[in-house]
Structure formats: structure tokens, C-alpha cells
C-alpha positions as semicolon CSV with decimal commas, in nm:
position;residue;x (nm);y (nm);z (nm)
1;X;-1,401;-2,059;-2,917
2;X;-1,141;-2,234;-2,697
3;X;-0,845;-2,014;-2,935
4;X;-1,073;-1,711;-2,826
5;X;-1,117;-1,714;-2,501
6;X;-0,725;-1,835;-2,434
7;X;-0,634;-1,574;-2,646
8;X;-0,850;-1,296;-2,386
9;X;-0,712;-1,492;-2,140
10;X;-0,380;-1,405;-2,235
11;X;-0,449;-1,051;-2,281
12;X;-0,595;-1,018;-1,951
13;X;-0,352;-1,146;-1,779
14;X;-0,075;-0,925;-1,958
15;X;-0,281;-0,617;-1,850
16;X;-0,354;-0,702;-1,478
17;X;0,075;-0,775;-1,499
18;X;0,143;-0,429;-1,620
19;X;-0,061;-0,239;-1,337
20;X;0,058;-0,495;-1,066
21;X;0,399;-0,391;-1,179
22;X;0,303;-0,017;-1,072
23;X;0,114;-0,117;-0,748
24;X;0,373;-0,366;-0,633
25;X;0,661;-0,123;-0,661
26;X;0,967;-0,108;-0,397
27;X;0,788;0,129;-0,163
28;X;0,496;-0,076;-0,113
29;X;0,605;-0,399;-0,115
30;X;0,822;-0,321;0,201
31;X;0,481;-0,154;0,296
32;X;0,315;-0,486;0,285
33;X;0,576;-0,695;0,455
34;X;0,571;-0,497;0,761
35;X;0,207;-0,489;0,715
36;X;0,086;-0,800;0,716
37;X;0,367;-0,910;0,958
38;X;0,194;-0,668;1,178
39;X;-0,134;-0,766;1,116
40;X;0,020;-1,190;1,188
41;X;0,193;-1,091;1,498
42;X;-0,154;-0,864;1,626
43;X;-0,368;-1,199;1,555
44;X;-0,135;-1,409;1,706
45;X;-0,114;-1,191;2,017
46;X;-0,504;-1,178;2,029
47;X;-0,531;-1,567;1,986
48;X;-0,400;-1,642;2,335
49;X;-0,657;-1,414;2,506
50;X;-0,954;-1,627;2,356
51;X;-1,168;-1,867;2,594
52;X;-1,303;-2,184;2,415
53;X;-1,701;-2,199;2,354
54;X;-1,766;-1,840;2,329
55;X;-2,153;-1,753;2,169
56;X;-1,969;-1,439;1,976
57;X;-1,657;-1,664;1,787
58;X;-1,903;-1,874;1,625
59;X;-2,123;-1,602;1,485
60;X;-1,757;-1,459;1,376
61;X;-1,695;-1,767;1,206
62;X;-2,001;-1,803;1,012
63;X;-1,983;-1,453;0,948
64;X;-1,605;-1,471;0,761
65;X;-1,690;-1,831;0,581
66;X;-1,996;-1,644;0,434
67;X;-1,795;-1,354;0,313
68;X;-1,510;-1,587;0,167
69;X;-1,771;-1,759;-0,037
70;X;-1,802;-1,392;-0,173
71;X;-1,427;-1,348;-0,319
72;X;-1,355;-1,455;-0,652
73;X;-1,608;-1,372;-0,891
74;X;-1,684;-1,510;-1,271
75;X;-1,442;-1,365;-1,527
76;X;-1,597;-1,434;-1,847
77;X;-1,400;-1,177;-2,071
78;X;-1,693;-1,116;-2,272
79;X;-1,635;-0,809;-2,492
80;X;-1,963;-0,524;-2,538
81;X;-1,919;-0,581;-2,917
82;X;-1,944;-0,991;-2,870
83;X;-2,321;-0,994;-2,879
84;X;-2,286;-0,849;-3,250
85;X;-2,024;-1,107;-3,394
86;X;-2,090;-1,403;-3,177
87;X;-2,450;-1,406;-3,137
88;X;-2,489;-1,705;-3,429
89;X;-2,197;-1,913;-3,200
90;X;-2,505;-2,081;-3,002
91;X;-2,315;-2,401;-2,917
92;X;-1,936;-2,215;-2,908
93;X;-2,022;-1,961;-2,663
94;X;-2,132;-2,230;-2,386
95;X;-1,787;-2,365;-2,429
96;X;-1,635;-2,053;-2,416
97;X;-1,865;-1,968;-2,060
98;X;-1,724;-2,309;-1,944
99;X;-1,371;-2,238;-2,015
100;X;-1,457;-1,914;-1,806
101;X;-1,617;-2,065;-1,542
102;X;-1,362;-2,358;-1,448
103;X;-1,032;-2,046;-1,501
104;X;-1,257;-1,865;-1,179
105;X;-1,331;-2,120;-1,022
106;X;-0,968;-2,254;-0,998
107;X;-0,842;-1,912;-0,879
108;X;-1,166;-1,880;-0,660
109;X;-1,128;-2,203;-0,498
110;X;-0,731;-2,106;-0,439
111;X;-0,828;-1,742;-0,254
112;X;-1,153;-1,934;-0,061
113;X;-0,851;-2,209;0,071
114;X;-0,647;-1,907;0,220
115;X;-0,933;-1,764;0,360
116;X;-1,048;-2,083;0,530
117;X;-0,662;-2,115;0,699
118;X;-0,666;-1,747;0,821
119;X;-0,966;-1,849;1,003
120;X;-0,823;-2,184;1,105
121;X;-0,587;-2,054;1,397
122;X;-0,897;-1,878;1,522
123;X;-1,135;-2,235;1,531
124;X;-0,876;-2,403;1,692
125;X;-0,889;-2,151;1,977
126;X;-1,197;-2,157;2,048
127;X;-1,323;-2,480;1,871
128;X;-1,219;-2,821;1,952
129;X;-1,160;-2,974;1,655
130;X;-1,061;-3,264;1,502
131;X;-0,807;-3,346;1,211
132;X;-1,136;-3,503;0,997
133;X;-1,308;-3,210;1,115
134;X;-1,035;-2,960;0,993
135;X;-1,077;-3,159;0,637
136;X;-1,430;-3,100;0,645
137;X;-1,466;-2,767;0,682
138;X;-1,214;-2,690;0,411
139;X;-1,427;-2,927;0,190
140;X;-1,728;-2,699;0,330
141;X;-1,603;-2,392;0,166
142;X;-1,470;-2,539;-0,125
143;X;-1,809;-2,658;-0,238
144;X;-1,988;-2,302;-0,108
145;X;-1,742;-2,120;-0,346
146;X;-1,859;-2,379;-0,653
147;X;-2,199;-2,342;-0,541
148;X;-2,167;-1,943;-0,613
149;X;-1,977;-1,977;-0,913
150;X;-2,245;-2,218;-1,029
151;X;-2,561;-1,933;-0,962
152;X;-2,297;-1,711;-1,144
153;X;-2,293;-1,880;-1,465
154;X;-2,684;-1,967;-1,409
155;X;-2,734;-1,597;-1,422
156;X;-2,626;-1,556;-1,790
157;X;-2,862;-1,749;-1,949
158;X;-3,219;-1,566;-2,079
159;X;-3,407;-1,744;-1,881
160;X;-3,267;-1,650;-1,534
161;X;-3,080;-1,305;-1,626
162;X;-3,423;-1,106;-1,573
163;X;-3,407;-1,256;-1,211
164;X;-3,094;-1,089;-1,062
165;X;-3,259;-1,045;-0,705
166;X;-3,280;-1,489;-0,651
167;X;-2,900;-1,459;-0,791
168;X;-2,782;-1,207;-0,522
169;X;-3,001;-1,384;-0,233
170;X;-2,852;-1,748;-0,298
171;X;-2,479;-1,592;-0,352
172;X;-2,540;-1,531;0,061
173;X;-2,811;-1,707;0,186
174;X;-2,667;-2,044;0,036
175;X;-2,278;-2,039;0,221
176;X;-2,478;-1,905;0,504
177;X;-2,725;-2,154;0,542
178;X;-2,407;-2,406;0,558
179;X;-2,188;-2,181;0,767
180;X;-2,428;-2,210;1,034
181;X;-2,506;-2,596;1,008
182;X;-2,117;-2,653;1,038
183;X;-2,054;-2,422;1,326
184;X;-2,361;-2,478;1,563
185;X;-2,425;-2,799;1,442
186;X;-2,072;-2,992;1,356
187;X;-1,883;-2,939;1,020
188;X;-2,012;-3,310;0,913
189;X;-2,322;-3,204;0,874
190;X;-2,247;-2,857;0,777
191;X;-2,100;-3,034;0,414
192;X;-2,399;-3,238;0,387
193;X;-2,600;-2,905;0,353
194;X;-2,381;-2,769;0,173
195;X;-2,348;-3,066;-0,082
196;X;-2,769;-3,041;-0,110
197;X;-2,771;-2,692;-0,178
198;X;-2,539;-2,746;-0,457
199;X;-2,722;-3,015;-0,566
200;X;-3,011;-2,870;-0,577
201;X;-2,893;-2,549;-0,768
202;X;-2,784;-2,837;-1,074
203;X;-3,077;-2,998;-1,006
204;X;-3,346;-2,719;-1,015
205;X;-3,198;-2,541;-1,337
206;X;-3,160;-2,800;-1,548
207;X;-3,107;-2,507;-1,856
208;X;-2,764;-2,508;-1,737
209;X;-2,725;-2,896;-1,599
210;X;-2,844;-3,088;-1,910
211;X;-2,983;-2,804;-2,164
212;X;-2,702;-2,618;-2,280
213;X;-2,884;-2,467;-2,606
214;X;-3,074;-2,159;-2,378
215;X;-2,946;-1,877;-2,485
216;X;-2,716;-1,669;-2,299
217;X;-2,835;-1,281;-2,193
218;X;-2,569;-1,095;-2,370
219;X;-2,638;-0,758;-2,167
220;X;-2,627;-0,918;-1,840
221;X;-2,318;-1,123;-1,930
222;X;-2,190;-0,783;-2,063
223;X;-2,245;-0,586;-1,803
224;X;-2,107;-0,812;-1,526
225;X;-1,811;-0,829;-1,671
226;X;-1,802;-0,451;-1,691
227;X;-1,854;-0,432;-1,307
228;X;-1,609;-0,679;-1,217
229;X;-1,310;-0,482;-1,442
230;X;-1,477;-0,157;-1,279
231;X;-1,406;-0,341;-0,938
232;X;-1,033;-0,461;-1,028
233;X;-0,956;-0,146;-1,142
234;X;-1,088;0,044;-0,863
235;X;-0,842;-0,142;-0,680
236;X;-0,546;-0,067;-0,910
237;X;-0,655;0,285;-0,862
238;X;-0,600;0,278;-0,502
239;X;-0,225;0,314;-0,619
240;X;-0,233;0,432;-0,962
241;X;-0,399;0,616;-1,232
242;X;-0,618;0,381;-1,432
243;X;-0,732;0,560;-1,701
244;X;-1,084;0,385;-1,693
245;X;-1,141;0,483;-1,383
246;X;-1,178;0,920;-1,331
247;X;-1,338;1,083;-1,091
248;X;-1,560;1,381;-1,161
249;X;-1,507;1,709;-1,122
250;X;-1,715;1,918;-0,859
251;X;-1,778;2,260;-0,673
252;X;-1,681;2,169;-0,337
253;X;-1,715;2,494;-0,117
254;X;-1,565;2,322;0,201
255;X;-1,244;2,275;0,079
256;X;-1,171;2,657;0,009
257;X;-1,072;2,654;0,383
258;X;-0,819;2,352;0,356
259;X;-0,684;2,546;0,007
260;X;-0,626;2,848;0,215
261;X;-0,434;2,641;0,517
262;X;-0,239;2,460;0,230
263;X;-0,139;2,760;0,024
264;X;0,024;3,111;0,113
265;X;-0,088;3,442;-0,019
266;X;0,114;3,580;-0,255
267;X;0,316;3,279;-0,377
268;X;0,152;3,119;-0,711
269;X;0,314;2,797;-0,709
270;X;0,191;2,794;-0,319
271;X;-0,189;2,814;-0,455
272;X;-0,144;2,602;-0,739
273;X;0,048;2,311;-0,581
274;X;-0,287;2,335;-0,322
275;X;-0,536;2,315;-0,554
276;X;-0,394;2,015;-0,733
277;X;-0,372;1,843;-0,432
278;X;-0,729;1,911;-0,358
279;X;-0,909;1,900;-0,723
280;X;-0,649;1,600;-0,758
281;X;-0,884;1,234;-0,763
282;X;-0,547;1,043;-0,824
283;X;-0,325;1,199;-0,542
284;X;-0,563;1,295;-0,272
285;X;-0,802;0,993;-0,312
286;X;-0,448;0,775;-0,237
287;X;-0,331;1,008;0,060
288;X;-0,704;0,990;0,202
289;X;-0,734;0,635;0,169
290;X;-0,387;0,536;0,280
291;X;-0,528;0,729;0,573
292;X;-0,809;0,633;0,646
293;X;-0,646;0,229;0,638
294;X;-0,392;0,340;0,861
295;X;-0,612;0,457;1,114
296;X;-0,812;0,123;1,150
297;X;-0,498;-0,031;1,138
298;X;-0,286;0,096;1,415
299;X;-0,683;0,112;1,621
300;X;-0,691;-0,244;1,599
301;X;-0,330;-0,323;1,678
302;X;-0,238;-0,349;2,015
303;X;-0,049;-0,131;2,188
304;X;0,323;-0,106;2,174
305;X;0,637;-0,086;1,939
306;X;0,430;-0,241;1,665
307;X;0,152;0,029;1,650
308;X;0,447;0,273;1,631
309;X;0,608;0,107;1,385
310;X;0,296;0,073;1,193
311;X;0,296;0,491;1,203
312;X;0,577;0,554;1,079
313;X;0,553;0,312;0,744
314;X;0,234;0,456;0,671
315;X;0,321;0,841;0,723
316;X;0,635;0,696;0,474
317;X;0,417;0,562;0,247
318;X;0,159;0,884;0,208
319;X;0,496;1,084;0,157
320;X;0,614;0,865;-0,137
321;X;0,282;0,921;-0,272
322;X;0,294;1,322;-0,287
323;X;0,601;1,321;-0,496
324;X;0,439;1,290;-0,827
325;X;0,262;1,618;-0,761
326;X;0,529;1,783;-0,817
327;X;0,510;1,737;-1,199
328;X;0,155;1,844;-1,211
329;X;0,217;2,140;-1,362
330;X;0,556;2,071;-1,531
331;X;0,302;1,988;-1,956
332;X;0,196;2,339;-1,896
333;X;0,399;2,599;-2,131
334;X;0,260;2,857;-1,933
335;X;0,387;2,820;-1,624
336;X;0,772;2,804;-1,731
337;X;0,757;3,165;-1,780
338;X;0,660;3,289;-1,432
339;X;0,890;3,558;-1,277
340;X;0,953;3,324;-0,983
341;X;1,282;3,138;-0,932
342;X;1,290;2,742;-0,957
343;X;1,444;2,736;-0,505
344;X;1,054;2,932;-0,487
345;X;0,891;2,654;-0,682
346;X;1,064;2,435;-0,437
347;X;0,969;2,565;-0,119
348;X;0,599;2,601;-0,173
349;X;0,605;2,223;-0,293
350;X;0,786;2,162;0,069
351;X;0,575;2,320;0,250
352;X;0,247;2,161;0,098
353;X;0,430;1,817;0,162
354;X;0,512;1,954;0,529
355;X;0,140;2,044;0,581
356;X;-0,001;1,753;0,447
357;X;0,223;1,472;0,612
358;X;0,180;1,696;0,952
359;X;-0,199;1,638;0,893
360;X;-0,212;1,287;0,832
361;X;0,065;1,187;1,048
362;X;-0,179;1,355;1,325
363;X;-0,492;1,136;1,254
364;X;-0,265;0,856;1,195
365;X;-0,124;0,883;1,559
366;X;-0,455;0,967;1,693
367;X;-0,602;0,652;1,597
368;X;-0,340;0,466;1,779
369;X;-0,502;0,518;2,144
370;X;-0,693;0,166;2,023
371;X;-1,036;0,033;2,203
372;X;-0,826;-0,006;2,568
373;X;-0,756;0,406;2,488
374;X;-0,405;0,387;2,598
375;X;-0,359;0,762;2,579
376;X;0,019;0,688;2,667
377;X;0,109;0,485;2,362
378;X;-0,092;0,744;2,192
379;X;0,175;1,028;2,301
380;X;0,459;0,838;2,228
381;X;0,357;0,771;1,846
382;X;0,234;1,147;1,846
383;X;0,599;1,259;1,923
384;X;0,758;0,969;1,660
385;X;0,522;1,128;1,425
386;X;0,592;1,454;1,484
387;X;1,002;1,417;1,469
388;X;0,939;1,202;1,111
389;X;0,756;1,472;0,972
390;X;1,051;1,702;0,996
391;X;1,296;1,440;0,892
392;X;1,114;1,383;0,585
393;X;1,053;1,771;0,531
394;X;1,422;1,848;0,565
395;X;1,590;1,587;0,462
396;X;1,408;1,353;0,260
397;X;1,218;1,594;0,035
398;X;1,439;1,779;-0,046
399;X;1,677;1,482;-0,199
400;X;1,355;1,374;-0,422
401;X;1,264;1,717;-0,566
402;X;1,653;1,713;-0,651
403;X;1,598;1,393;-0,829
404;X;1,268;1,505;-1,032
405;X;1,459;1,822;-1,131
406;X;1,689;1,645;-1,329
């Protein structure tokens, strides 16, 4: 069983490689570093403004060590054709759940760390806090996160499996009932709660603590491991097409008006290269969503050259993500022997690029009047926008659709 799971392990981790490798590309990796450089240099801006001992930064606090406790969940690997061939492994498949449970927890405890220092800037502020103190609360979330991935691995055993609404209330209510012990008490004895309630999840199911013969549910350990690949590649499909992952196809009457705005009568290509983009889950979920996170992004930012900056990389990054459309169309036999010339073919493509980046470069800049609703800052990125959108139209298009004709 050890061969086995290192073996899945292996595989796994060979698979999540290949899609990272398409999500991390060059595009979004520069993306990200001017991302989360913005988001630093926002939080570090926002620090400063902070007074010490205010009653909302300690509910934020519990709040975020709650939800950390939450990240990382139990990657067992189990198979839906394991409960056929290794039903009889009784004693092997506990050592295989082991195996799984100390692989999440290491990576869990690694994610719950960085989670606990993005919030440690933030204490400081508005906490005083000393360097045992600091230790302490790390050592509070550390044992939160085991706690969780302890109820995890309860849950797959036949006794406990039927009872999935006690699994989901301790996954919050026991970080939460330590969260606030350590922040409106003091982190000292925040850990002691949280050391009890760990405790007393070994303690009080002693089928997993000493009795290692229950057997395990095989169609709740099967389908959570379903839902957490479902989750991960969710995720991946933020940026990619994951073939598990399709959306379904539906009569949508509302979006007749956006295909008429997108296309133009009398050009084919024009209506086709519209209703792709429409019908489309890969490319339109990605343009919607990139939207929809640049919005709250350059919201929350404050106002200035970084919002701005923050604009343009994301109306860059929808851009780069229209290209592919191009080749929607390029399988189909049929539509190589249109009467239309190849330049037509280009300019309808263009122009649903033009119309589209216009469009999303306008909510994008919209968003940026943030909470103080600096309508100033908000013209400024609306004109940025608006002289990007016709770079990228004239310029910038029209050297990629060179490159995919070739």
C-alpha cells in the first residue's frame, strides 16, 4: 500500500505539473508579479492608516485565522474503482489513509504558515504583541489546521461518514472557537483551547485514535476526493481547458442582443466569431472572470499610478486570452470554402477583439473610482484605457493574427 499510494502520488503530481505549465505561462506570470506587488504595496500603504485596539481588526483577525484553517484539504487519491479491488486490504488501506493524511497535512500546514504571516503585519498594527506571543499564534494555527485534517480523516470511516453535518460544523466552529480565545483573550490561552479541542477530537473517536480496524466508507472517501479534483480543476480552468471540467450548453435569450453588438450583418465570419465568443465556456468564462477580479482589484487599491497600472495589465491580459478564438473555427472543412477572402476573416476577428477589450476595459476603469469615489483617478484610467484599446487593436492584433496564420 505504501508502493500504491507513492506511485498516485507521483502521478498526481505529474498531472497538476502539466496544467501549471499552461496556467503559469509568460503572460501571466508577469501578470502575477505586478499583481501581487500591487496588492503588497496597497497593504502596506493601508497598514500605516490603522489605530491600535480597534473592535473591527480583531473580528478581522479571527475572521482570516478561521478561513486559513479552511485551505488545504485531505488528498487521499482514492480511485472510484478502489472500493472493488481494495475492499479485502482492511489493515493496508489505513496505512495508505495515513500516508495521505501526513502528504496534506505537510502541504496544509506550509499554506496555513503563509497565511498566518500575511496576517502578521496586520496584528502588529493594531496588536501589541510580543515575540512569545508571535510564536504562539503561529503554533495556534498550526494545530487548528491538524485539528481539521484530523475530522477529515475521521470522516472516512463507517461509523462517522453518515454524519457529514458534525464534520462540516467542527471544520469551523473548532479554529473559531480558538481564534476568538487568542484574539480577545491572549494567544496563550488561545493554544490551550486549541490544544483541548484537538485533544478531544483523538480523544472522543477513539475508532480512529486506537481502533484502526473500522472500516473506511468507500463512497464518502470516493466522493471527496472527486470534489476536491472538481475544485483544483475548476481552478486550472480559470486559465485553461480542463477537459473534466465543461460547461453546459443553454438557450440564453439575453445574449442575442450582445451577439448582435458583437457581430455585423452581412459578414459570416462577423456572426460566427460572436457566437463563439458567447456559446464559448472556455473563452468567455476567462474574459468574464479576469473581469470581474479586476474590478475588485483596482476598487480596493488606492488611488493613483498603481490602480492605473493595475488597468492596463489586466485589459493586457483579457486580450492575450481572445487570441485562441481565432482558431475556433479553423477543424471545420466547411468553412475553408467560403467566398470570403482570408484580410475579411481578419477584420471581423479585429473588430470582435476591439469590441470586447473596449467593453471590459470600460468596467475595468469604472471600478477604479474605489470606496473614497475619486471620480478623477477614475477619468484618467478611463482615457489610459481607452488609448490601449486602440494600441492593441491596431497594432498588437494584428501582429498575432499574423503569427496564427502561419
Amino acid at each position: 500500500m505504501n508502493k500504491l499510494f507513492s506511485k498516485r502520488r507521483s502521478q498526481h503530481f505529474m498531472l497538476l505539473l502539466r496544467y501549471w505549465r499552461l496556467v503559469f505561462n509568460d503572460h501571466f506570470v508577469i501578470a502575477l508579479f505586478f499583481l501581487f506587488g500591487a496588492l503588497a504595496y496597497g497593504y502596506s500603504q493601508w497598514l500605516p492608516t490603522l489605530g491600535p485596539h480597534e473592535w473591527w481588526t480583531r473580528l478581522i483577525l479571527i475572521g482570516w485565522f478561521t478561513v486559513i484553517a479552511q485551505i488545504g484539504r485531505l488528498a487521499t487519491l482514492i480511485k472510484k474503482s478502489d472500493p472493488v479491488f481494495l475492499l479485502p486490504q482492511v489493515e493496508g488501506i489505513h496505512r495508505y489513509l495515513n500516508q495521505a493524511t501526513w502528504y496534506s497535512l505537510i502541504l496544509a500546514e506550509i499554506m496555513t504558515v503563509v497565511g498566518a504571516f500575511i496576517a502578521l503585519p496586520f496584528a502588529l498594527t493594531t496588536e501589541k504583541l510580543s515575540s512569545a506571543e508571535i510564536m504562539t499564534i503561529f503554533l495556534v494555527a498550526i494545530v487548528n489546521k491538524a485539528d481539521w485534517m484530523h475530522v477529515a480523516r475521521k470522516s472516512l470511516s463507517l461509523r462517522w461518514g453518515g454524519q457529514q453535518w458534525r464534520t462540516r460544523l467542527e471544520y469551523w466552529v473548532n479554529p473559531l472557537l480558538a481564534s476568538i480565545a487568542m484574539w480577545l483573550v491572549n494567544p496563550y490561552v488561545g493554544l490551550v483551547v486549541a490544544v483541548i479541542l484537538y485533544l478531544a477530537v483523538i480523544v472522543y473517536y477513539r475508532d480512529l485514535a486506537v481502533n484502526w480496524r473500522i472500516a473506511v466508507n468507500w463512497r464518502i472517501a470516493v466522493k471527496a476526493e472527486q470534489d476536491r479534483m472538481y475544485g483544483v480543476y475548476r481552478f486550472f480552468n480559470l486559465f485553461t481547458d480542463v477537459p473534466s471540467v465543461q460547461g453546459n450548453t443553454k438557450r440564453r435569450k439575453w445574449a442575442d442582443g450582445l451577439i448582435r453588438w458583437l457581430s455585423k450583418d452581412g459578414q459570416p465570419w462577423s456572426y460566427l466569431y460572436a457566437r463563439a465568443f458567447v456559446r464559448s465556456t472556455e473563452v468567455s468564462g476567462i474574459v468574464s472572470r479576469l473581469t470581474l477580479l479586476g474590478m475588485v482589484i483596482v476598487f480596493l487599491l488606492p488611488a493613483g499610478w498603481l490602480s492605473t497600472l493595475v488597468v492596463v495589465l489586466f485589459i493586457y491580459l483579457i486580450a492575450t486570452q481572445l487570441m485562441p478564438l481565432y482558431d475556433q473555427y479553423e477543424s471545420n472543412v466547411f468553412t475553408h470554402i467560403y467566398p470570403i477572402p482570408a484580410s475579411q476573416q481578419q477584420a471581423d476577428f479585429k473588430q470582435l477583439l476591439a469590441k470586447v477589450t473596449a467593453l471590459e476595459a470600460l468596467l475595468i476603469a469604472l471600478a477604479s473610482i474605489d470606496w473614497q469615489l475619486n471620480v478623477g483617478q477614475m477619468v484618467i484610467n478611463l482615457i489610459i484605457a481607452a488609448v490601449e484599446v486602440v494600441l492593441l487593436s491596431r497594432f498588437y492584433f494584428n501582429v498575432r493574427v499574423k503569427k496564427l496564420m502561419k
